[in-house]
Amino acid sequence: MSEFTVRPVRRRKLYEEIVEHLEQMMFKGKLAPGDLLPSERELMEMFGVGRPSVREALFALQRMGLVAVRNGERAYVTRPSAERLVRELSGAARHFLAHPEGVREFQQARRMLECLMARHAAEQADDTDIAELAAALTENERAMADSFEEFARTDVAFHFRITQISGNSLFIAMHTAAVEWLSEQRLATVRAEGSMQDAFAAHQKIFEAIAAHQPDEAAQAMATHLDQVAQYYWESRRTS
């Protein structure tokens, strides 16, 4: 008997061949952002396929953020954005968060990312950044007298402002997506007794470290904050 297990080779669908070919043309610069693709009929003739395969290929490229398709017009090449890239993960992220172990791993990943963002903000924030972060902190304080929903909104705004200091569109898109994915968790956490006061106090410490340009202290303050948030969440799960 052979030492190797032979697996059947998966036959690629026709539209996948078209996608790969057009992708390669984009990567090689033969198709640049803004360029029109050949018409559906021309693509059918080029690849010797029917209209359904061409349309499926265009739809796949559109989902990847590589082309834009408008009714009645030829598709054209676009530049993929960080927002679209992260949005493609939304379905998988929701399934991942449907299980406790997935939630724990997500919390760990968020902790690592936001600690990095706090450290970077402490290193790089200028006077304008610090003033805007101070304004976000003030809004967060005012929201404690408002509602759970308003506090959650200003909590998100404070963390988002820290991420914005990075100037990295991928980090910003990841933060925006995570806000959507964790909306249920965030409301469950802020409803816990004492959680708003603890969160605001943590935000103050994070802000003070960033304003004083203390990277280690900023990262540690963020880590302590998110550990506490996770603790509130799991306690709320146990009592619900």
PDB file of C-alpha atoms in Angstrom:
ATOM      1  CA  MET A   1       0.000   0.000   0.000  1.00  0.00           C
ATOM      2  CA  SER A   2       1.268   3.496  -0.806  1.00  0.00           C
ATOM      3  CA  GLU A   3       2.602   5.632   2.039  1.00  0.00           C
ATOM      4  CA  PHE A   4       0.601   8.559   0.746  1.00  0.00           C
ATOM      5  CA  THR A   5      -3.124   9.104   0.858  1.00  0.00           C
ATOM      6  CA  VAL A   6      -4.282  10.391  -2.487  1.00  0.00           C
ATOM      7  CA  ARG A   7      -7.086  12.906  -2.298  1.00  0.00           C
ATOM      8  CA  PRO A   8      -9.301  13.679  -5.253  1.00  0.00           C
ATOM      9  CA  VAL A   9      -8.296  16.902  -6.983  1.00  0.00           C
ATOM     10  CA  ARG A  10     -11.095  19.440  -6.703  1.00  0.00           C
ATOM     11  CA  ARG A  11     -12.227  20.717 -10.046  1.00  0.00           C
ATOM     12  CA  ARG A  12     -12.498  24.460 -10.048  1.00  0.00           C
ATOM     13  CA  LYS A  13     -15.669  26.028 -11.301  1.00  0.00           C
ATOM     14  CA  LEU A  14     -15.582  28.085 -14.465  1.00  0.00           C
ATOM     15  CA  TYR A  15     -16.184  31.371 -12.689  1.00  0.00           C
ATOM     16  CA  GLU A  16     -13.158  30.727 -10.420  1.00  0.00           C
ATOM     17  CA  GLU A  17     -10.926  30.538 -13.498  1.00  0.00           C
ATOM     18  CA  ILE A  18     -12.233  33.917 -14.642  1.00  0.00           C
ATOM     19  CA  VAL A  19     -11.713  35.430 -11.179  1.00  0.00           C
ATOM     20  CA  GLU A  20      -8.112  34.209 -11.014  1.00  0.00           C
ATOM     21  CA  HIS A  21      -7.297  35.502 -14.488  1.00  0.00           C
ATOM     22  CA  LEU A  22      -8.742  38.968 -13.839  1.00  0.00           C
ATOM     23  CA  GLU A  23      -7.105  39.121 -10.408  1.00  0.00           C
ATOM     24  CA  GLN A  24      -3.715  38.433 -11.969  1.00  0.00           C
ATOM     25  CA  MET A  25      -4.279  41.195 -14.497  1.00  0.00           C
ATOM     26  CA  MET A  26      -4.976  43.599 -11.615  1.00  0.00           C
ATOM     27  CA  PHE A  27      -1.943  42.517  -9.603  1.00  0.00           C
ATOM     28  CA  LYS A  28       0.295  42.928 -12.652  1.00  0.00           C
ATOM     29  CA  GLY A  29      -1.048  46.404 -13.364  1.00  0.00           C
ATOM     30  CA  LYS A  30      -2.748  45.466 -16.621  1.00  0.00           C
ATOM     31  CA  LEU A  31      -6.024  46.545 -15.043  1.00  0.00           C
ATOM     32  CA  ALA A  32      -5.804  49.586 -12.771  1.00  0.00           C
ATOM     33  CA  PRO A  33      -8.407  51.150 -10.447  1.00  0.00           C
ATOM     34  CA  GLY A  34     -10.929  52.997 -12.599  1.00  0.00           C
ATOM     35  CA  ASP A  35     -10.376  50.853 -15.699  1.00  0.00           C
ATOM     36  CA  LEU A  36     -13.473  49.373 -17.306  1.00  0.00           C
ATOM     37  CA  LEU A  37     -13.614  45.612 -17.639  1.00  0.00           C
ATOM     38  CA  PRO A  38     -14.647  44.068 -20.957  1.00  0.00           C
ATOM     39  CA  SER A  39     -18.411  43.754 -21.392  1.00  0.00           C
ATOM     40  CA  GLU A  40     -20.173  40.559 -20.296  1.00  0.00           C
ATOM     41  CA  ARG A  41     -20.375  39.428 -23.923  1.00  0.00           C
ATOM     42  CA  GLU A  42     -16.676  40.079 -24.465  1.00  0.00           C
ATOM     43  CA  LEU A  43     -15.812  38.145 -21.303  1.00  0.00           C
ATOM     44  CA  MET A  44     -18.003  35.262 -22.472  1.00  0.00           C
ATOM     45  CA  GLU A  45     -16.079  35.139 -25.743  1.00  0.00           C
ATOM     46  CA  MET A  46     -12.671  35.530 -24.072  1.00  0.00           C
ATOM     47  CA  PHE A  47     -13.200  32.622 -21.687  1.00  0.00           C
ATOM     48  CA  GLY A  48     -15.587  30.523 -23.760  1.00  0.00           C
ATOM     49  CA  VAL A  49     -18.213  30.422 -21.032  1.00  0.00           C
ATOM     50  CA  GLY A  50     -21.863  31.339 -20.617  1.00  0.00           C
ATOM     51  CA  ARG A  51     -23.301  34.484 -19.077  1.00  0.00           C
ATOM     52  CA  PRO A  52     -24.019  32.855 -15.645  1.00  0.00           C
ATOM     53  CA  SER A  53     -20.313  32.066 -15.148  1.00  0.00           C
ATOM     54  CA  VAL A  54     -19.308  35.612 -16.095  1.00  0.00           C
ATOM     55  CA  ARG A  55     -21.855  37.152 -13.740  1.00  0.00           C
ATOM     56  CA  GLU A  56     -20.819  34.850 -10.904  1.00  0.00           C
ATOM     57  CA  ALA A  57     -17.193  35.856 -11.434  1.00  0.00           C
ATOM     58  CA  LEU A  58     -18.071  39.552 -11.399  1.00  0.00           C
ATOM     59  CA  PHE A  59     -20.107  39.093  -8.240  1.00  0.00           C
ATOM     60  CA  ALA A  60     -17.177  37.295  -6.570  1.00  0.00           C
ATOM     61  CA  LEU A  61     -14.789  40.093  -7.562  1.00  0.00           C
ATOM     62  CA  GLN A  62     -17.264  42.662  -6.267  1.00  0.00           C
ATOM     63  CA  ARG A  63     -17.436  40.911  -2.893  1.00  0.00           C
ATOM     64  CA  MET A  64     -13.645  40.966  -2.754  1.00  0.00           C
ATOM     65  CA  GLY A  65     -13.725  44.725  -3.317  1.00  0.00           C
ATOM     66  CA  LEU A  66     -11.851  44.472  -6.606  1.00  0.00           C
ATOM     67  CA  VAL A  67     -14.608  45.621  -8.957  1.00  0.00           C
ATOM     68  CA  ALA A  68     -17.779  47.683  -8.814  1.00  0.00           C
ATOM     69  CA  VAL A  69     -20.834  46.484 -10.730  1.00  0.00           C
ATOM     70  CA  ARG A  70     -23.731  48.758 -11.624  1.00  0.00           C
ATOM     71  CA  ASN A  71     -26.917  47.794 -13.417  1.00  0.00           C
ATOM     72  CA  GLY A  72     -26.753  48.557 -17.113  1.00  0.00           C
ATOM     73  CA  GLU A  73     -23.091  49.609 -17.005  1.00  0.00           C
ATOM     74  CA  ARG A  74     -19.780  47.834 -17.466  1.00  0.00           C
ATOM     75  CA  ALA A  75     -17.970  46.763 -14.309  1.00  0.00           C
ATOM     76  CA  TYR A  76     -14.844  48.716 -13.408  1.00  0.00           C
ATOM     77  CA  VAL A  77     -11.814  48.041 -11.248  1.00  0.00           C
ATOM     78  CA  THR A  78     -11.772  49.473  -7.710  1.00  0.00           C
ATOM     79  CA  ARG A  79      -9.195  49.632  -4.963  1.00  0.00           C
ATOM     80  CA  PRO A  80     -10.138  47.341  -2.040  1.00  0.00           C
ATOM     81  CA  SER A  81     -10.724  49.174   1.238  1.00  0.00           C
ATOM     82  CA  ALA A  82      -9.959  48.115   4.791  1.00  0.00           C
ATOM     83  CA  GLU A  83     -13.676  48.420   5.627  1.00  0.00           C
ATOM     84  CA  ARG A  84     -14.682  45.986   2.893  1.00  0.00           C
ATOM     85  CA  LEU A  85     -11.898  43.577   3.841  1.00  0.00           C
ATOM     86  CA  VAL A  86     -13.039  43.443   7.469  1.00  0.00           C
ATOM     87  CA  ARG A  87     -16.731  43.367   6.528  1.00  0.00           C
ATOM     88  CA  GLU A  88     -16.145  40.066   4.752  1.00  0.00           C
ATOM     89  CA  LEU A  89     -15.336  38.566   8.152  1.00  0.00           C
ATOM     90  CA  SER A  90     -18.643  39.593   9.747  1.00  0.00           C
ATOM     91  CA  GLY A  91     -20.520  36.355   9.146  1.00  0.00           C
ATOM     92  CA  ALA A  92     -17.671  34.204  10.428  1.00  0.00           C
ATOM     93  CA  ALA A  93     -17.156  36.494  13.437  1.00  0.00           C
ATOM     94  CA  ARG A  94     -20.793  36.167  14.526  1.00  0.00           C
ATOM     95  CA  HIS A  95     -20.593  32.372  14.364  1.00  0.00           C
ATOM     96  CA  PHE A  96     -17.306  32.517  16.271  1.00  0.00           C
ATOM     97  CA  LEU A  97     -18.908  34.652  18.999  1.00  0.00           C
ATOM     98  CA  ALA A  98     -21.848  32.255  19.353  1.00  0.00           C
ATOM     99  CA  HIS A  99     -19.678  29.962  21.506  1.00  0.00           C
ATOM    100  CA  PRO A 100     -18.099  30.790  24.895  1.00  0.00           C
ATOM    101  CA  GLU A 101     -14.618  29.704  23.817  1.00  0.00           C
ATOM    102  CA  GLY A 102     -14.879  31.928  20.750  1.00  0.00           C
ATOM    103  CA  VAL A 103     -15.882  34.859  22.956  1.00  0.00           C
ATOM    104  CA  ARG A 104     -12.866  34.293  25.219  1.00  0.00           C
ATOM    105  CA  GLU A 105     -10.479  34.214  22.273  1.00  0.00           C
ATOM    106  CA  PHE A 106     -12.074  37.322  20.825  1.00  0.00           C
ATOM    107  CA  GLN A 107     -11.717  39.120  24.163  1.00  0.00           C
ATOM    108  CA  GLN A 108      -8.042  38.145  24.259  1.00  0.00           C
ATOM    109  CA  ALA A 109      -7.489  39.400  20.707  1.00  0.00           C
ATOM    110  CA  ARG A 110      -9.260  42.667  21.496  1.00  0.00           C
ATOM    111  CA  ARG A 111      -7.134  43.100  24.637  1.00  0.00           C
ATOM    112  CA  MET A 112      -3.924  42.671  22.658  1.00  0.00           C
ATOM    113  CA  LEU A 113      -5.013  45.078  19.922  1.00  0.00           C
ATOM    114  CA  GLU A 114      -6.319  47.816  22.206  1.00  0.00           C
ATOM    115  CA  CYS A 115      -3.263  47.647  24.472  1.00  0.00           C
ATOM    116  CA  LEU A 116      -1.148  48.155  21.370  1.00  0.00           C
ATOM    117  CA  MET A 117      -3.329  51.105  20.336  1.00  0.00           C
ATOM    118  CA  ALA A 118      -3.044  52.688  23.806  1.00  0.00           C
ATOM    119  CA  ARG A 119       0.737  52.250  23.771  1.00  0.00           C
ATOM    120  CA  HIS A 120       0.999  53.777  20.291  1.00  0.00           C
ATOM    121  CA  ALA A 121      -1.270  56.674  21.275  1.00  0.00           C
ATOM    122  CA  ALA A 122       0.944  57.455  24.277  1.00  0.00           C
ATOM    123  CA  GLU A 123       3.959  57.498  21.978  1.00  0.00           C
ATOM    124  CA  GLN A 124       2.476  59.453  19.085  1.00  0.00           C
ATOM    125  CA  ALA A 125      -0.451  61.608  20.284  1.00  0.00           C
ATOM    126  CA  ASP A 126      -0.071  65.311  19.613  1.00  0.00           C
ATOM    127  CA  ASP A 127      -1.866  68.180  21.341  1.00  0.00           C
ATOM    128  CA  THR A 128      -4.880  67.917  19.028  1.00  0.00           C
ATOM    129  CA  ASP A 129      -5.195  64.178  19.627  1.00  0.00           C
ATOM    130  CA  ILE A 130      -5.064  64.656  23.387  1.00  0.00           C
ATOM    131  CA  ALA A 131      -7.636  67.454  23.288  1.00  0.00           C
ATOM    132  CA  GLU A 132     -10.036  65.310  21.252  1.00  0.00           C
ATOM    133  CA  LEU A 133      -9.512  62.335  23.555  1.00  0.00           C
ATOM    134  CA  ALA A 134     -10.193  64.608  26.547  1.00  0.00           C
ATOM    135  CA  ALA A 135     -13.456  65.700  24.919  1.00  0.00           C
ATOM    136  CA  ALA A 136     -14.440  62.055  24.404  1.00  0.00           C
ATOM    137  CA  LEU A 137     -13.687  61.356  28.075  1.00  0.00           C
ATOM    138  CA  THR A 138     -15.849  64.298  29.150  1.00  0.00           C
ATOM    139  CA  GLU A 139     -18.754  62.998  27.074  1.00  0.00           C
ATOM    140  CA  ASN A 140     -18.300  59.567  28.642  1.00  0.00           C
ATOM    141  CA  GLU A 141     -18.510  61.109  32.126  1.00  0.00           C
ATOM    142  CA  ARG A 142     -21.692  63.027  31.288  1.00  0.00           C
ATOM    143  CA  ALA A 143     -23.320  59.878  29.929  1.00  0.00           C
ATOM    144  CA  MET A 144     -23.217  58.193  33.338  1.00  0.00           C
ATOM    145  CA  ALA A 145     -26.200  60.340  34.296  1.00  0.00           C
ATOM    146  CA  ASP A 146     -28.030  59.529  31.059  1.00  0.00           C
ATOM    147  CA  SER A 147     -28.709  55.930  29.995  1.00  0.00           C
ATOM    148  CA  PHE A 148     -26.948  52.612  29.534  1.00  0.00           C
ATOM    149  CA  GLU A 149     -27.148  53.058  25.768  1.00  0.00           C
ATOM    150  CA  GLU A 150     -25.630  56.544  25.866  1.00  0.00           C
ATOM    151  CA  PHE A 151     -22.826  55.427  28.141  1.00  0.00           C
ATOM    152  CA  ALA A 152     -22.100  52.501  25.811  1.00  0.00           C
ATOM    153  CA  ARG A 153     -22.027  54.896  22.828  1.00  0.00           C
ATOM    154  CA  THR A 154     -19.562  57.277  24.507  1.00  0.00           C
ATOM    155  CA  ASP A 155     -17.505  54.318  25.752  1.00  0.00           C
ATOM    156  CA  VAL A 156     -17.122  53.201  22.132  1.00  0.00           C
ATOM    157  CA  ALA A 157     -16.280  56.759  21.057  1.00  0.00           C
ATOM    158  CA  PHE A 158     -13.475  56.991  23.632  1.00  0.00           C
ATOM    159  CA  HIS A 159     -11.876  53.722  22.529  1.00  0.00           C
ATOM    160  CA  PHE A 160     -12.382  54.640  18.862  1.00  0.00           C
ATOM    161  CA  ARG A 161     -10.558  57.943  19.335  1.00  0.00           C
ATOM    162  CA  ILE A 162      -7.554  56.054  20.709  1.00  0.00           C
ATOM    163  CA  THR A 163      -7.559  53.796  17.648  1.00  0.00           C
ATOM    164  CA  GLN A 164      -7.847  56.795  15.320  1.00  0.00           C
ATOM    165  CA  ILE A 165      -4.568  58.168  16.647  1.00  0.00           C
ATOM    166  CA  SER A 166      -2.830  55.263  14.901  1.00  0.00           C
ATOM    167  CA  GLY A 167      -3.918  56.624  11.506  1.00  0.00           C
ATOM    168  CA  ASN A 168      -4.072  53.007  10.288  1.00  0.00           C
ATOM    169  CA  SER A 169      -7.203  52.336   8.219  1.00  0.00           C
ATOM    170  CA  LEU A 170      -7.098  48.596   8.914  1.00  0.00           C
ATOM    171  CA  PHE A 171      -7.020  49.034  12.700  1.00  0.00           C
ATOM    172  CA  ILE A 172      -9.821  51.588  12.447  1.00  0.00           C
ATOM    173  CA  ALA A 173     -11.936  49.228  10.311  1.00  0.00           C
ATOM    174  CA  MET A 174     -11.286  46.354  12.725  1.00  0.00           C
ATOM    175  CA  HIS A 175     -12.392  48.503  15.652  1.00  0.00           C
ATOM    176  CA  THR A 176     -15.565  49.598  13.855  1.00  0.00           C
ATOM    177  CA  ALA A 177     -16.453  46.011  13.006  1.00  0.00           C
ATOM    178  CA  ALA A 178     -15.732  44.792  16.535  1.00  0.00           C
ATOM    179  CA  VAL A 179     -18.124  47.421  17.916  1.00  0.00           C
ATOM    180  CA  GLU A 180     -20.899  45.915  15.813  1.00  0.00           C
ATOM    181  CA  TRP A 181     -19.987  42.324  16.667  1.00  0.00           C
ATOM    182  CA  LEU A 182     -19.804  43.039  20.413  1.00  0.00           C
ATOM    183  CA  SER A 183     -22.881  45.276  20.741  1.00  0.00           C
ATOM    184  CA  GLU A 184     -24.837  42.700  22.760  1.00  0.00           C
ATOM    185  CA  GLN A 185     -21.897  42.077  25.080  1.00  0.00           C
ATOM    186  CA  ARG A 186     -21.302  45.777  25.645  1.00  0.00           C
ATOM    187  CA  LEU A 187     -24.880  46.489  26.743  1.00  0.00           C
ATOM    188  CA  ALA A 188     -24.890  43.431  29.000  1.00  0.00           C
ATOM    189  CA  THR A 189     -21.687  44.689  30.634  1.00  0.00           C
ATOM    190  CA  VAL A 190     -22.689  48.328  31.236  1.00  0.00           C
ATOM    191  CA  ARG A 191     -25.964  47.225  32.860  1.00  0.00           C
ATOM    192  CA  ALA A 192     -24.031  45.469  35.636  1.00  0.00           C
ATOM    193  CA  GLU A 193     -24.052  47.390  38.903  1.00  0.00           C
ATOM    194  CA  GLY A 194     -20.977  49.588  39.275  1.00  0.00           C
ATOM    195  CA  SER A 195     -19.652  48.819  35.792  1.00  0.00           C
ATOM    196  CA  MET A 196     -20.129  52.326  34.382  1.00  0.00           C
ATOM    197  CA  GLN A 197     -18.259  53.927  37.274  1.00  0.00           C
ATOM    198  CA  ASP A 198     -15.438  51.376  36.972  1.00  0.00           C
ATOM    199  CA  ALA A 199     -15.230  51.847  33.212  1.00  0.00           C
ATOM    200  CA  PHE A 200     -15.063  55.629  33.466  1.00  0.00           C
ATOM    201  CA  ALA A 201     -12.391  55.453  36.169  1.00  0.00           C
ATOM    202  CA  ALA A 202     -10.391  53.136  33.891  1.00  0.00           C
ATOM    203  CA  HIS A 203     -10.839  55.538  30.981  1.00  0.00           C
ATOM    204  CA  GLN A 204      -9.439  58.334  33.153  1.00  0.00           C
ATOM    205  CA  LYS A 205      -6.303  56.312  33.905  1.00  0.00           C
ATOM    206  CA  ILE A 206      -5.845  55.435  30.253  1.00  0.00           C
ATOM    207  CA  PHE A 207      -6.249  59.076  29.247  1.00  0.00           C
ATOM    208  CA  GLU A 208      -3.824  60.324  31.890  1.00  0.00           C
ATOM    209  CA  ALA A 209      -1.141  57.863  30.730  1.00  0.00           C
ATOM    210  CA  ILE A 210      -1.613  58.817  27.080  1.00  0.00           C
ATOM    211  CA  ALA A 211      -1.594  62.558  27.857  1.00  0.00           C
ATOM    212  CA  ALA A 212       1.607  62.100  29.889  1.00  0.00           C
ATOM    213  CA  HIS A 213       3.169  60.082  27.026  1.00  0.00           C
ATOM    214  CA  GLN A 214       3.687  56.999  29.199  1.00  0.00           C
ATOM    215  CA  PRO A 215       3.365  53.979  26.841  1.00  0.00           C
ATOM    216  CA  ASP A 216       3.838  51.216  29.429  1.00  0.00           C
ATOM    217  CA  GLU A 217       1.343  52.777  31.820  1.00  0.00           C
ATOM    218  CA  ALA A 218      -1.187  53.335  29.021  1.00  0.00           C
ATOM    219  CA  ALA A 219      -0.961  49.715  27.859  1.00  0.00           C
ATOM    220  CA  GLN A 220      -1.257  48.410  31.429  1.00  0.00           C
ATOM    221  CA  ALA A 221      -4.239  50.650  32.179  1.00  0.00           C
ATOM    222  CA  MET A 222      -5.978  49.370  29.044  1.00  0.00           C
ATOM    223  CA  ALA A 223      -5.203  45.747  29.944  1.00  0.00           C
ATOM    224  CA  THR A 224      -6.605  46.187  33.464  1.00  0.00           C
ATOM    225  CA  HIS A 225      -9.701  47.881  32.053  1.00  0.00           C
ATOM    226  CA  LEU A 226     -10.478  45.161  29.517  1.00  0.00           C
ATOM    227  CA  ASP A 227      -9.833  42.395  32.057  1.00  0.00           C
ATOM    228  CA  GLN A 228     -12.409  44.060  34.278  1.00  0.00           C
ATOM    229  CA  VAL A 229     -14.864  44.411  31.387  1.00  0.00           C
ATOM    230  CA  ALA A 230     -14.493  40.704  30.610  1.00  0.00           C
ATOM    231  CA  GLN A 231     -15.077  39.853  34.268  1.00  0.00           C
ATOM    232  CA  TYR A 232     -18.301  41.880  34.321  1.00  0.00           C
ATOM    233  CA  TYR A 233     -19.461  40.161  31.144  1.00  0.00           C
ATOM    234  CA  TRP A 234     -18.933  36.631  32.413  1.00  0.00           C
ATOM    235  CA  GLU A 235     -20.584  37.467  35.722  1.00  0.00           C
ATOM    236  CA  SER A 236     -23.603  38.814  33.847  1.00  0.00           C
ATOM    237  CA  ARG A 237     -23.735  35.575  31.840  1.00  0.00           C
ATOM    238  CA  ARG A 238     -23.727  33.491  35.016  1.00  0.00           C
ATOM    239  CA  THR A 239     -26.564  35.456  36.609  1.00  0.00           C
ATOM    240  CA  SER A 240     -28.770  35.793  33.522  1.00  0.00           C
TER     241      SER A 240
END
